[in-house]
């Protein structure tokens, strides 16, 4: 009645009278068979003597005294007859000889009992039935009992007597083996001495050869060093000659370029350039003046801007267009489109994006300019032509010679317009809108000027 398994009926372990009944039955039946048949199995009786030579190899001398017999008739048997401190299973008489018989099924002769038997010097055998089947028939049991290969001598005085006879032969065998070992050791030492001498001669030979090769190698390296020095000197001479030639060529090229530059500069039509600069400047001023009177377009000019910006406005969930987008600044006109359009492109394409809000600490004006250029926004043609004319004037050093050309430097550039727009974003507290969006997206707010 345990605490884990359901209560059930069973014999208490080890308390049944029949717990070891099978082994006990086999043990009793085997003893009774020997007593009834008056026969015992005689195991192989063999004297074996072992010893080791000087190298530790084992040598053996043996003699079979009795080859073994399954059924040896005996004159008398006694069951469980006490001999003082020993009580064997059987005692059998064979002429004037008594043999103690032990039948082992589960309990075998231990070291203490074997010592007592050896002290008596009385013959004793043990029959091993430990591995036979437990459900065998009496006929099968008899076959196992009378099988000399299942019997072992525990004590037999003849073994020690025969071992004493074998000892001189074993000693002679050991002496022969040790003699052979000694001779082999002497031969090995002689061979090792010969090999050492041979090795010393070869080492001396190879050392001489190594010194010879080292000297040859040193001579070759010296020759190669002198050859490299000579080649280096020649290469340095050629390099200097080439450097002088290069300098002369560069000087000549600079002279040709200077002459070409002077010729091109003389061929410039300064009057035409001055006239073109005045026209471009006036054209830009007209466009500037006209841009302030034109109403802000309610539609986007570029189809791509119209499609992408409407989608981005919806995606970013802007309830109203930021005030900075609707505010006009000095350079709004330079892209030739309503300022609301390119500002929204810059705002939604670079400044006000999930990537910018989430991962960037600053946005450069150059990045906004690059994005506008990729989106299709370029300065008006007059500004582009003015920039080209300025570059030409700077290259030929005539910019400071004419006020009309210098006036072109006052015209705006994309960075100027973008910088003004970024300033308007700051003025209208665009950062608060970004901070609010950060809160909606569960991002950590960045410093107040981090987007600029």
CSV table of C-alpha atoms in Angstrom, one decimal:
chain,number,residue,atom,x,y,z
A,1,UNK,CA,0.0,0.0,0.0
A,2,UNK,CA,2.4,2.7,-1.2
A,3,UNK,CA,1.9,6.4,-1.9
A,4,UNK,CA,2.3,6.4,-5.7
A,5,UNK,CA,1.0,3.2,-7.3
A,6,UNK,CA,-2.6,2.1,-6.8
A,7,UNK,CA,-3.0,-0.4,-3.9
A,8,UNK,CA,-2.7,-4.0,-5.1
A,9,UNK,CA,-1.9,-7.6,-3.9
A,10,UNK,CA,1.6,-9.0,-4.0
A,11,UNK,CA,3.9,-11.2,-2.0
A,12,UNK,CA,6.2,-9.1,0.2
A,13,UNK,CA,9.7,-9.2,-1.3
A,14,UNK,CA,12.0,-11.9,0.2
A,15,UNK,CA,9.4,-13.4,2.6
A,16,UNK,CA,7.9,-16.2,0.4
A,17,UNK,CA,9.2,-19.7,1.3
A,18,UNK,CA,9.5,-20.4,-2.4
A,19,UNK,CA,11.4,-17.3,-3.3
A,20,UNK,CA,14.6,-19.2,-4.1
A,21,UNK,CA,12.9,-22.5,-4.8
A,22,UNK,CA,14.2,-23.1,-8.3
A,23,UNK,CA,17.9,-22.6,-7.4
A,24,UNK,CA,17.5,-24.7,-4.2
A,25,UNK,CA,15.7,-27.4,-6.2
A,26,UNK,CA,18.5,-27.5,-8.8
A,27,UNK,CA,21.1,-27.6,-6.0
A,28,UNK,CA,19.4,-30.5,-4.1
A,29,UNK,CA,18.6,-32.4,-7.3
A,30,UNK,CA,22.2,-32.2,-8.5
A,31,UNK,CA,23.6,-33.5,-5.1
A,32,UNK,CA,21.0,-36.3,-5.2
A,33,UNK,CA,21.9,-37.3,-8.7
A,34,UNK,CA,25.6,-37.7,-7.7
A,35,UNK,CA,24.6,-39.6,-4.6
A,36,UNK,CA,22.2,-41.9,-6.5
A,37,UNK,CA,24.5,-42.5,-9.5
A,38,UNK,CA,27.7,-42.8,-7.4
A,39,UNK,CA,29.5,-41.0,-10.2
A,40,UNK,CA,31.2,-37.6,-10.3
A,41,UNK,CA,32.7,-35.5,-13.2
A,42,UNK,CA,36.5,-35.4,-12.9
A,43,UNK,CA,37.7,-32.0,-14.3
A,44,UNK,CA,40.9,-31.5,-16.2
A,45,UNK,CA,43.9,-31.8,-13.9
A,46,UNK,CA,46.8,-29.8,-15.2
A,47,UNK,CA,49.9,-28.4,-13.6
A,48,UNK,CA,50.8,-24.9,-14.9
A,49,UNK,CA,53.9,-22.9,-14.0
A,50,UNK,CA,54.6,-19.4,-15.3
A,51,UNK,CA,57.5,-17.0,-15.0
A,52,UNK,CA,58.8,-13.9,-16.8
A,53,UNK,CA,62.1,-13.3,-18.5
A,54,UNK,CA,64.2,-10.1,-18.1
A,55,UNK,CA,62.0,-8.3,-20.7
A,56,UNK,CA,58.8,-9.2,-18.9
A,57,UNK,CA,57.6,-11.8,-21.4
A,58,UNK,CA,55.7,-14.7,-19.9
A,59,UNK,CA,56.9,-18.3,-20.3
A,60,UNK,CA,54.8,-21.3,-19.4
A,61,UNK,CA,55.5,-25.0,-18.6
A,62,UNK,CA,52.4,-27.2,-18.2
A,63,UNK,CA,51.6,-30.9,-17.8
A,64,UNK,CA,48.2,-32.6,-18.1
A,65,UNK,CA,47.9,-35.0,-15.1
A,66,UNK,CA,44.4,-36.2,-15.9
A,67,UNK,CA,42.5,-35.2,-19.1
A,68,UNK,CA,39.1,-35.1,-17.4
A,69,UNK,CA,36.1,-37.5,-17.4
A,70,UNK,CA,32.3,-37.0,-17.4
A,71,UNK,CA,31.4,-39.9,-15.2
A,72,UNK,CA,33.9,-41.3,-12.8
A,73,UNK,CA,32.5,-44.1,-10.6
A,74,UNK,CA,33.1,-43.7,-6.8
A,75,UNK,CA,32.9,-46.1,-4.0
A,76,UNK,CA,30.8,-44.1,-1.6
A,77,UNK,CA,29.1,-40.7,-1.2
A,78,UNK,CA,28.2,-38.6,1.9
A,79,UNK,CA,25.7,-35.7,1.7
A,80,UNK,CA,26.3,-32.6,3.9
A,81,UNK,CA,29.0,-34.3,6.1
A,82,UNK,CA,30.6,-31.8,8.5
A,83,UNK,CA,34.4,-31.6,8.7
A,84,UNK,CA,34.7,-29.2,11.5
A,85,UNK,CA,34.8,-25.7,10.0
A,86,UNK,CA,33.9,-27.0,6.6
A,87,UNK,CA,30.6,-28.6,5.5
A,88,UNK,CA,30.9,-29.6,1.8
A,89,UNK,CA,27.9,-30.6,-0.3
A,90,UNK,CA,29.2,-34.1,-0.8
A,91,UNK,CA,32.2,-36.2,0.1
A,92,UNK,CA,33.0,-39.1,-2.3
A,93,UNK,CA,35.4,-41.9,-1.8
A,94,UNK,CA,37.6,-43.2,-4.6
A,95,UNK,CA,39.7,-46.0,-3.2
A,96,UNK,CA,41.7,-44.5,-0.4
A,97,UNK,CA,41.1,-40.9,-1.7
A,98,UNK,CA,38.3,-38.6,-0.5
A,99,UNK,CA,37.2,-35.8,-2.7
A,100,UNK,CA,35.1,-32.9,-1.5
A,101,UNK,CA,32.4,-31.9,-4.0
A,102,UNK,CA,30.7,-28.4,-4.1
A,103,UNK,CA,27.7,-27.8,-6.3
A,104,UNK,CA,27.4,-24.1,-7.1
A,105,UNK,CA,24.1,-22.6,-8.4
A,106,UNK,CA,24.1,-19.2,-6.8
A,107,UNK,CA,26.7,-19.4,-4.1
A,108,UNK,CA,30.3,-20.2,-5.1
A,109,UNK,CA,33.3,-20.9,-3.0
A,110,UNK,CA,34.6,-17.7,-1.6
A,111,UNK,CA,38.3,-16.7,-0.8
A,112,UNK,CA,37.9,-17.6,2.9
A,113,UNK,CA,36.5,-21.0,2.3
A,114,UNK,CA,39.2,-21.7,-0.4
A,115,UNK,CA,41.9,-20.7,2.1
A,116,UNK,CA,40.5,-23.2,4.6
A,117,UNK,CA,40.4,-25.9,2.0
A,118,UNK,CA,44.0,-25.2,0.8
A,119,UNK,CA,45.2,-25.4,4.5
A,120,UNK,CA,43.7,-28.9,4.8
A,121,UNK,CA,45.3,-30.0,1.5
A,122,UNK,CA,42.3,-32.1,0.8
A,123,UNK,CA,41.1,-32.6,-2.8
A,124,UNK,CA,38.1,-30.5,-3.7
A,125,UNK,CA,36.1,-29.8,-6.9
A,126,UNK,CA,33.3,-27.4,-7.7
A,127,UNK,CA,30.6,-28.0,-10.3
A,128,UNK,CA,29.4,-24.8,-11.8
A,129,UNK,CA,25.6,-24.8,-12.6
A,130,UNK,CA,25.1,-21.1,-12.4
A,131,UNK,CA,24.2,-20.5,-16.0
A,132,UNK,CA,22.0,-23.5,-16.8
A,133,UNK,CA,18.3,-22.9,-17.6
A,134,UNK,CA,15.9,-22.8,-14.6
A,135,UNK,CA,13.2,-24.7,-16.4
A,136,UNK,CA,15.2,-27.8,-17.5
A,137,UNK,CA,14.1,-31.4,-17.1
A,138,UNK,CA,15.8,-33.9,-14.8
A,139,UNK,CA,17.4,-35.5,-17.9
A,140,UNK,CA,18.8,-32.2,-19.0
A,141,UNK,CA,20.0,-31.5,-15.4
A,142,UNK,CA,21.9,-34.8,-15.4
A,143,UNK,CA,23.7,-33.9,-18.6
A,144,UNK,CA,24.9,-30.7,-17.1
A,145,UNK,CA,25.9,-32.3,-13.8
A,146,UNK,CA,28.0,-35.0,-15.4
A,147,UNK,CA,29.9,-32.7,-17.7
A,148,UNK,CA,33.6,-32.5,-16.7
A,149,UNK,CA,33.9,-29.1,-18.4
A,150,UNK,CA,31.6,-27.6,-15.8
A,151,UNK,CA,33.9,-28.9,-12.9
A,152,UNK,CA,37.0,-27.2,-11.6
A,153,UNK,CA,39.7,-28.3,-9.2
A,154,UNK,CA,39.7,-26.1,-6.1
A,155,UNK,CA,42.4,-28.0,-4.3
A,156,UNK,CA,44.6,-31.0,-5.5
A,157,UNK,CA,48.0,-31.8,-3.9
A,158,UNK,CA,49.2,-33.3,-7.2
A,159,UNK,CA,49.2,-29.9,-8.8
A,160,UNK,CA,51.9,-28.5,-6.5
A,161,UNK,CA,54.0,-31.7,-6.8
A,162,UNK,CA,53.9,-31.6,-10.6
A,163,UNK,CA,54.7,-27.8,-10.5
A,164,UNK,CA,57.8,-28.6,-8.5
A,165,UNK,CA,58.8,-31.0,-11.2
A,166,UNK,CA,58.2,-28.4,-13.9
A,167,UNK,CA,60.1,-25.7,-12.1
A,168,UNK,CA,63.7,-26.8,-13.3
A,169,UNK,CA,62.4,-26.9,-16.9
A,170,UNK,CA,60.8,-23.5,-16.6
A,171,UNK,CA,64.0,-22.1,-15.0
A,172,UNK,CA,66.0,-23.6,-17.9
A,173,UNK,CA,63.6,-22.0,-20.4
A,174,UNK,CA,63.9,-18.6,-18.6
A,175,UNK,CA,67.7,-18.8,-18.6
A,176,UNK,CA,67.8,-19.6,-22.4
A,177,UNK,CA,65.5,-16.7,-23.0
A,178,UNK,CA,67.6,-14.3,-20.9
A,179,UNK,CA,70.7,-15.5,-22.7
A,180,UNK,CA,69.2,-14.7,-26.0
A,181,UNK,CA,68.0,-11.4,-24.7
A,182,UNK,CA,71.5,-10.6,-23.5
A,183,UNK,CA,73.1,-11.6,-26.8
A,184,UNK,CA,70.5,-9.5,-28.6
A,185,UNK,CA,71.2,-6.5,-26.3
A,186,UNK,CA,75.0,-6.8,-27.1
A,187,UNK,CA,74.3,-7.0,-30.8
A,188,UNK,CA,71.9,-4.0,-30.5
A,189,UNK,CA,74.5,-2.0,-28.6
A,190,UNK,CA,77.1,-2.8,-31.2
A,191,UNK,CA,74.8,-1.9,-34.0
A,192,UNK,CA,73.9,1.4,-32.3
A,193,UNK,CA,77.6,2.1,-31.8
A,194,UNK,CA,78.2,1.5,-35.5
A,195,UNK,CA,75.2,3.7,-36.4
A,196,UNK,CA,76.5,6.5,-34.1
A,197,UNK,CA,79.9,6.3,-35.8
A,198,UNK,CA,78.3,6.3,-39.2
A,199,UNK,CA,76.1,9.2,-38.2
A,200,UNK,CA,79.1,11.1,-36.9
A,201,UNK,CA,80.9,10.6,-40.2
A,202,UNK,CA,77.8,11.6,-42.2
A,203,UNK,CA,77.4,14.7,-40.0
A,204,UNK,CA,80.9,15.8,-40.5
A,205,UNK,CA,80.5,15.2,-44.3
A,206,UNK,CA,77.3,17.2,-44.5
A,207,UNK,CA,78.7,19.9,-42.3
A,208,UNK,CA,81.6,20.3,-44.7
A,209,UNK,CA,79.2,20.4,-47.6
A,210,UNK,CA,77.0,22.9,-45.8
A,211,UNK,CA,80.0,25.2,-45.2
A,212,UNK,CA,81.0,24.8,-48.9
A,213,UNK,CA,77.4,25.7,-50.0
A,214,UNK,CA,77.3,28.6,-47.6
A,215,UNK,CA,80.5,30.0,-49.0
A,216,UNK,CA,79.1,29.6,-52.6
A,217,UNK,CA,75.8,31.2,-51.5
A,218,UNK,CA,77.7,34.1,-49.9
A,219,UNK,CA,79.7,34.7,-53.1
A,220,UNK,CA,76.5,34.6,-55.2
A,221,UNK,CA,74.7,37.0,-52.9
A,222,UNK,CA,77.7,39.3,-53.1
A,223,UNK,CA,77.6,39.2,-56.9
A,224,UNK,CA,73.8,39.8,-56.9
A,225,UNK,CA,74.2,42.7,-54.4
A,226,UNK,CA,76.8,44.4,-56.7
A,227,UNK,CA,74.5,43.7,-59.7
A,228,UNK,CA,71.5,45.3,-57.9
A,229,UNK,CA,73.6,48.3,-56.8
A,230,UNK,CA,74.7,48.7,-60.4
A,231,UNK,CA,71.1,48.3,-61.7
A,232,UNK,CA,69.9,50.8,-59.0
A,233,UNK,CA,72.5,53.3,-60.1
A,234,UNK,CA,71.5,52.9,-63.7
A,235,UNK,CA,67.8,53.1,-62.8
A,236,UNK,CA,68.4,56.3,-60.8
A,237,UNK,CA,70.2,57.8,-63.8
A,238,UNK,CA,67.3,56.9,-66.0
A,239,UNK,CA,64.8,58.3,-63.5
A,240,UNK,CA,66.7,61.6,-63.2
A,241,UNK,CA,66.8,61.8,-67.0
A,242,UNK,CA,63.1,61.0,-67.2
A,243,UNK,CA,62.3,63.5,-64.5
A,244,UNK,CA,64.2,66.2,-66.3
A,245,UNK,CA,62.4,65.3,-69.5
A,246,UNK,CA,59.1,65.3,-67.7
A,247,UNK,CA,59.8,68.7,-66.1
A,248,UNK,CA,60.7,70.1,-69.5
A,249,UNK,CA,57.6,68.6,-71.0
A,250,UNK,CA,55.4,69.9,-68.2
A,251,UNK,CA,57.0,73.3,-68.6
A,252,UNK,CA,56.4,73.2,-72.3
A,253,UNK,CA,52.8,72.0,-71.7
A,254,UNK,CA,52.2,74.8,-69.2
A,255,UNK,CA,53.6,77.2,-71.8
A,256,UNK,CA,51.3,75.8,-74.4
A,257,UNK,CA,48.3,76.0,-72.1
A,258,UNK,CA,49.1,79.5,-71.1
A,259,UNK,CA,49.5,80.5,-74.7
A,260,UNK,CA,46.2,78.8,-75.6
A,261,UNK,CA,44.5,80.4,-72.6
A,262,UNK,CA,45.8,83.9,-73.6
A,263,UNK,CA,44.7,83.3,-77.2
A,264,UNK,CA,41.2,82.2,-76.0
A,265,UNK,CA,41.1,85.1,-73.6
A,266,UNK,CA,42.0,87.6,-76.4
A,267,UNK,CA,39.3,86.0,-78.6
A,268,UNK,CA,36.6,86.6,-75.9
A,269,UNK,CA,33.9,89.0,-76.9
A,270,UNK,CA,33.7,91.0,-73.6
A,271,UNK,CA,31.0,93.2,-75.0
A,272,UNK,CA,28.9,90.2,-75.9
A,273,UNK,CA,29.5,88.6,-72.5
A,274,UNK,CA,28.6,91.9,-70.7
A,275,UNK,CA,25.5,92.2,-72.8
A,276,UNK,CA,24.5,88.6,-72.0
A,277,UNK,CA,25.2,89.0,-68.3
A,278,UNK,CA,22.9,92.1,-68.2
A,279,UNK,CA,20.1,90.2,-70.1
A,280,UNK,CA,20.4,87.2,-67.7
A,281,UNK,CA,20.4,89.4,-64.7
A,282,UNK,CA,17.4,91.3,-65.9
A,283,UNK,CA,15.6,88.1,-66.9
A,284,UNK,CA,16.1,86.7,-63.4
A,285,UNK,CA,14.9,89.9,-61.8
A,286,UNK,CA,11.7,89.8,-63.9
A,287,UNK,CA,11.1,86.2,-63.0
A,288,UNK,CA,11.6,87.1,-59.3
A,289,UNK,CA,9.2,90.0,-59.5
A,290,UNK,CA,6.6,88.0,-61.4
A,291,UNK,CA,6.9,85.1,-59.0
A,292,UNK,CA,5.7,87.3,-56.1
A,293,UNK,CA,2.4,88.1,-58.0
A,294,UNK,CA,1.6,84.6,-59.1
A,295,UNK,CA,-0.9,82.8,-56.9
A,296,UNK,CA,0.2,79.5,-55.4
A,297,UNK,CA,-0.8,76.6,-57.6
A,298,UNK,CA,-3.3,74.1,-56.0
A,299,UNK,CA,-2.0,71.4,-58.3
A,300,UNK,CA,1.5,70.0,-58.6
A,301,UNK,CA,3.4,70.5,-61.9
A,302,UNK,CA,5.3,67.3,-62.1
A,303,UNK,CA,3.2,64.1,-62.5
A,304,UNK,CA,5.7,62.2,-60.3
A,305,UNK,CA,5.5,64.9,-57.6
A,306,UNK,CA,1.7,64.8,-57.8
A,307,UNK,CA,1.5,61.0,-57.4
A,308,UNK,CA,4.2,60.6,-54.8
A,309,UNK,CA,3.4,63.6,-52.6
A,310,UNK,CA,-0.3,62.8,-52.3
A,311,UNK,CA,0.7,59.3,-51.3
A,312,UNK,CA,3.3,60.5,-48.8
A,313,UNK,CA,0.9,63.0,-47.2
A,314,UNK,CA,-1.6,60.3,-46.6
A,315,UNK,CA,1.0,57.8,-45.3
A,316,UNK,CA,2.6,60.4,-42.9
A,317,UNK,CA,-0.9,61.3,-41.7
A,318,UNK,CA,-0.4,65.1,-42.0
A,319,UNK,CA,-3.6,66.9,-41.1
A,320,UNK,CA,-2.4,70.2,-42.6
A,321,UNK,CA,0.3,71.5,-44.8
A,322,UNK,CA,3.1,73.0,-42.6
A,323,UNK,CA,3.1,76.8,-42.6
A,324,UNK,CA,6.7,77.0,-43.7
A,325,UNK,CA,5.7,75.3,-47.0
A,326,UNK,CA,3.2,78.0,-47.8
A,327,UNK,CA,5.5,80.9,-46.8
A,328,UNK,CA,7.3,82.7,-49.6
A,329,UNK,CA,11.0,83.4,-49.3
A,330,UNK,CA,13.4,85.5,-51.3
A,331,UNK,CA,14.6,82.6,-53.6
A,332,UNK,CA,11.4,80.6,-54.0
A,333,UNK,CA,11.3,81.4,-57.7
A,334,UNK,CA,14.6,79.9,-58.8
A,335,UNK,CA,13.2,76.4,-59.6
A,336,UNK,CA,10.6,77.8,-61.9
A,337,UNK,CA,7.7,76.0,-60.2
A,338,UNK,CA,5.4,77.0,-57.4
A,339,UNK,CA,7.4,77.1,-54.2
A,340,UNK,CA,4.7,74.9,-52.5
A,341,UNK,CA,5.6,72.1,-54.8
A,342,UNK,CA,9.4,71.8,-54.3
A,343,UNK,CA,9.2,72.5,-50.6
A,344,UNK,CA,6.7,69.7,-50.1
A,345,UNK,CA,9.0,67.4,-52.1
A,346,UNK,CA,11.9,68.4,-49.8
A,347,UNK,CA,9.9,68.1,-46.7
A,348,UNK,CA,8.3,64.7,-47.4
A,349,UNK,CA,11.2,63.3,-49.3
A,350,UNK,CA,14.0,64.0,-47.0
A,351,UNK,CA,13.1,65.9,-43.8
A,352,UNK,CA,9.8,64.4,-42.8
A,353,UNK,CA,10.4,60.7,-43.4
A,354,UNK,CA,10.3,57.7,-41.1
A,355,UNK,CA,14.0,57.1,-41.8
A,356,UNK,CA,15.0,60.6,-40.9
A,357,UNK,CA,12.8,60.7,-37.8
A,358,UNK,CA,14.0,57.3,-36.6
A,359,UNK,CA,17.7,57.1,-37.4
A,360,UNK,CA,19.2,60.4,-38.4
A,361,UNK,CA,20.6,63.1,-36.1
A,362,UNK,CA,21.0,65.7,-38.9
A,363,UNK,CA,20.0,66.2,-42.5
A,364,UNK,CA,22.5,68.2,-44.7
A,365,UNK,CA,21.3,70.9,-47.1
A,366,UNK,CA,23.3,69.1,-49.8
A,367,UNK,CA,21.2,66.0,-49.3
A,368,UNK,CA,18.0,68.0,-49.9
A,369,UNK,CA,19.5,69.6,-53.0
A,370,UNK,CA,20.6,66.1,-54.3
A,371,UNK,CA,17.1,64.7,-53.7
A,372,UNK,CA,15.4,67.7,-55.5
A,373,UNK,CA,17.7,67.2,-58.5
A,374,UNK,CA,16.9,63.5,-58.6
A,375,UNK,CA,13.2,64.3,-58.4
A,376,UNK,CA,13.5,66.6,-61.5
A,377,UNK,CA,13.9,70.1,-60.0
A,378,UNK,CA,16.6,72.2,-61.7
A,379,UNK,CA,17.2,76.0,-61.5
A,380,UNK,CA,15.6,78.0,-64.3
A,381,UNK,CA,17.5,78.2,-67.6
A,382,UNK,CA,18.5,81.8,-67.0
A,383,UNK,CA,20.1,80.9,-63.7
A,384,UNK,CA,21.9,78.0,-65.3
A,385,UNK,CA,23.2,80.1,-68.1
A,386,UNK,CA,24.3,82.8,-65.6
A,387,UNK,CA,26.3,80.1,-63.7
A,388,UNK,CA,28.0,79.0,-66.9
A,389,UNK,CA,28.9,82.6,-67.8
A,390,UNK,CA,30.2,83.2,-64.2
A,391,UNK,CA,32.4,80.1,-64.5
A,392,UNK,CA,33.8,81.3,-67.8
A,393,UNK,CA,34.6,84.8,-66.4
A,394,UNK,CA,36.3,83.2,-63.4
A,395,UNK,CA,38.4,80.9,-65.6
A,396,UNK,CA,39.6,83.8,-67.8
A,397,UNK,CA,40.1,86.2,-64.8
A,398,UNK,CA,37.8,88.8,-66.2
A,399,UNK,CA,35.1,88.8,-63.5
A,400,UNK,CA,36.5,91.7,-61.6
A,401,UNK,CA,36.8,93.8,-64.8
A,402,UNK,CA,33.1,94.2,-65.4
A,403,UNK,CA,30.3,95.1,-63.0
A,404,UNK,CA,27.7,93.3,-65.1
A,405,UNK,CA,29.5,90.0,-64.7
A,406,UNK,CA,30.0,90.6,-61.0
A,407,UNK,CA,26.3,91.2,-60.6
A,408,UNK,CA,25.7,87.6,-61.6
A,409,UNK,CA,27.2,86.5,-58.3
A,410,UNK,CA,24.2,88.1,-56.6
A,411,UNK,CA,21.8,85.6,-58.2
A,412,UNK,CA,20.6,82.7,-56.1
A,413,UNK,CA,21.8,79.1,-56.1
A,414,UNK,CA,19.9,76.0,-55.1
A,415,UNK,CA,21.6,75.9,-51.7
A,416,UNK,CA,20.4,79.5,-51.0
A,417,UNK,CA,16.8,78.6,-51.6
A,418,UNK,CA,17.0,75.4,-49.5
A,419,UNK,CA,18.8,77.2,-46.7
A,420,UNK,CA,16.0,79.8,-46.6
A,421,UNK,CA,13.4,77.0,-46.5
A,422,UNK,CA,15.2,75.3,-43.7
A,423,UNK,CA,15.3,78.5,-41.8
A,424,UNK,CA,11.5,78.9,-42.3
A,425,UNK,CA,11.0,75.4,-40.9
A,426,UNK,CA,12.9,76.5,-37.8
A,427,UNK,CA,11.0,79.8,-37.5
A,428,UNK,CA,7.7,78.0,-37.6
A,429,UNK,CA,8.7,75.5,-35.0
A,430,UNK,CA,8.6,72.5,-37.4
A,431,UNK,CA,10.6,70.6,-34.8
A,432,UNK,CA,7.5,70.4,-32.5
A,433,UNK,CA,5.6,68.7,-35.3
A,434,UNK,CA,8.5,66.2,-35.7
A,435,UNK,CA,8.6,65.6,-31.9
A,436,UNK,CA,4.8,64.9,-31.9
A,437,UNK,CA,5.3,62.4,-34.7
A,438,UNK,CA,8.1,60.8,-32.7
A,439,UNK,CA,5.7,60.3,-29.8
A,440,UNK,CA,3.2,58.7,-32.1
A,441,UNK,CA,5.8,56.3,-33.5
A,442,UNK,CA,7.1,55.5,-29.9
A,443,UNK,CA,10.6,56.8,-30.8
A,444,UNK,CA,13.0,58.6,-28.5
A,445,UNK,CA,13.0,62.3,-29.2
A,446,UNK,CA,16.2,63.8,-30.6
A,447,UNK,CA,17.7,67.2,-29.7
A,448,UNK,CA,15.7,70.2,-30.9
A,449,UNK,CA,18.1,71.2,-33.8
A,450,UNK,CA,19.1,67.7,-34.8
A,451,UNK,CA,17.2,67.7,-38.1
A,452,UNK,CA,18.8,70.9,-39.4
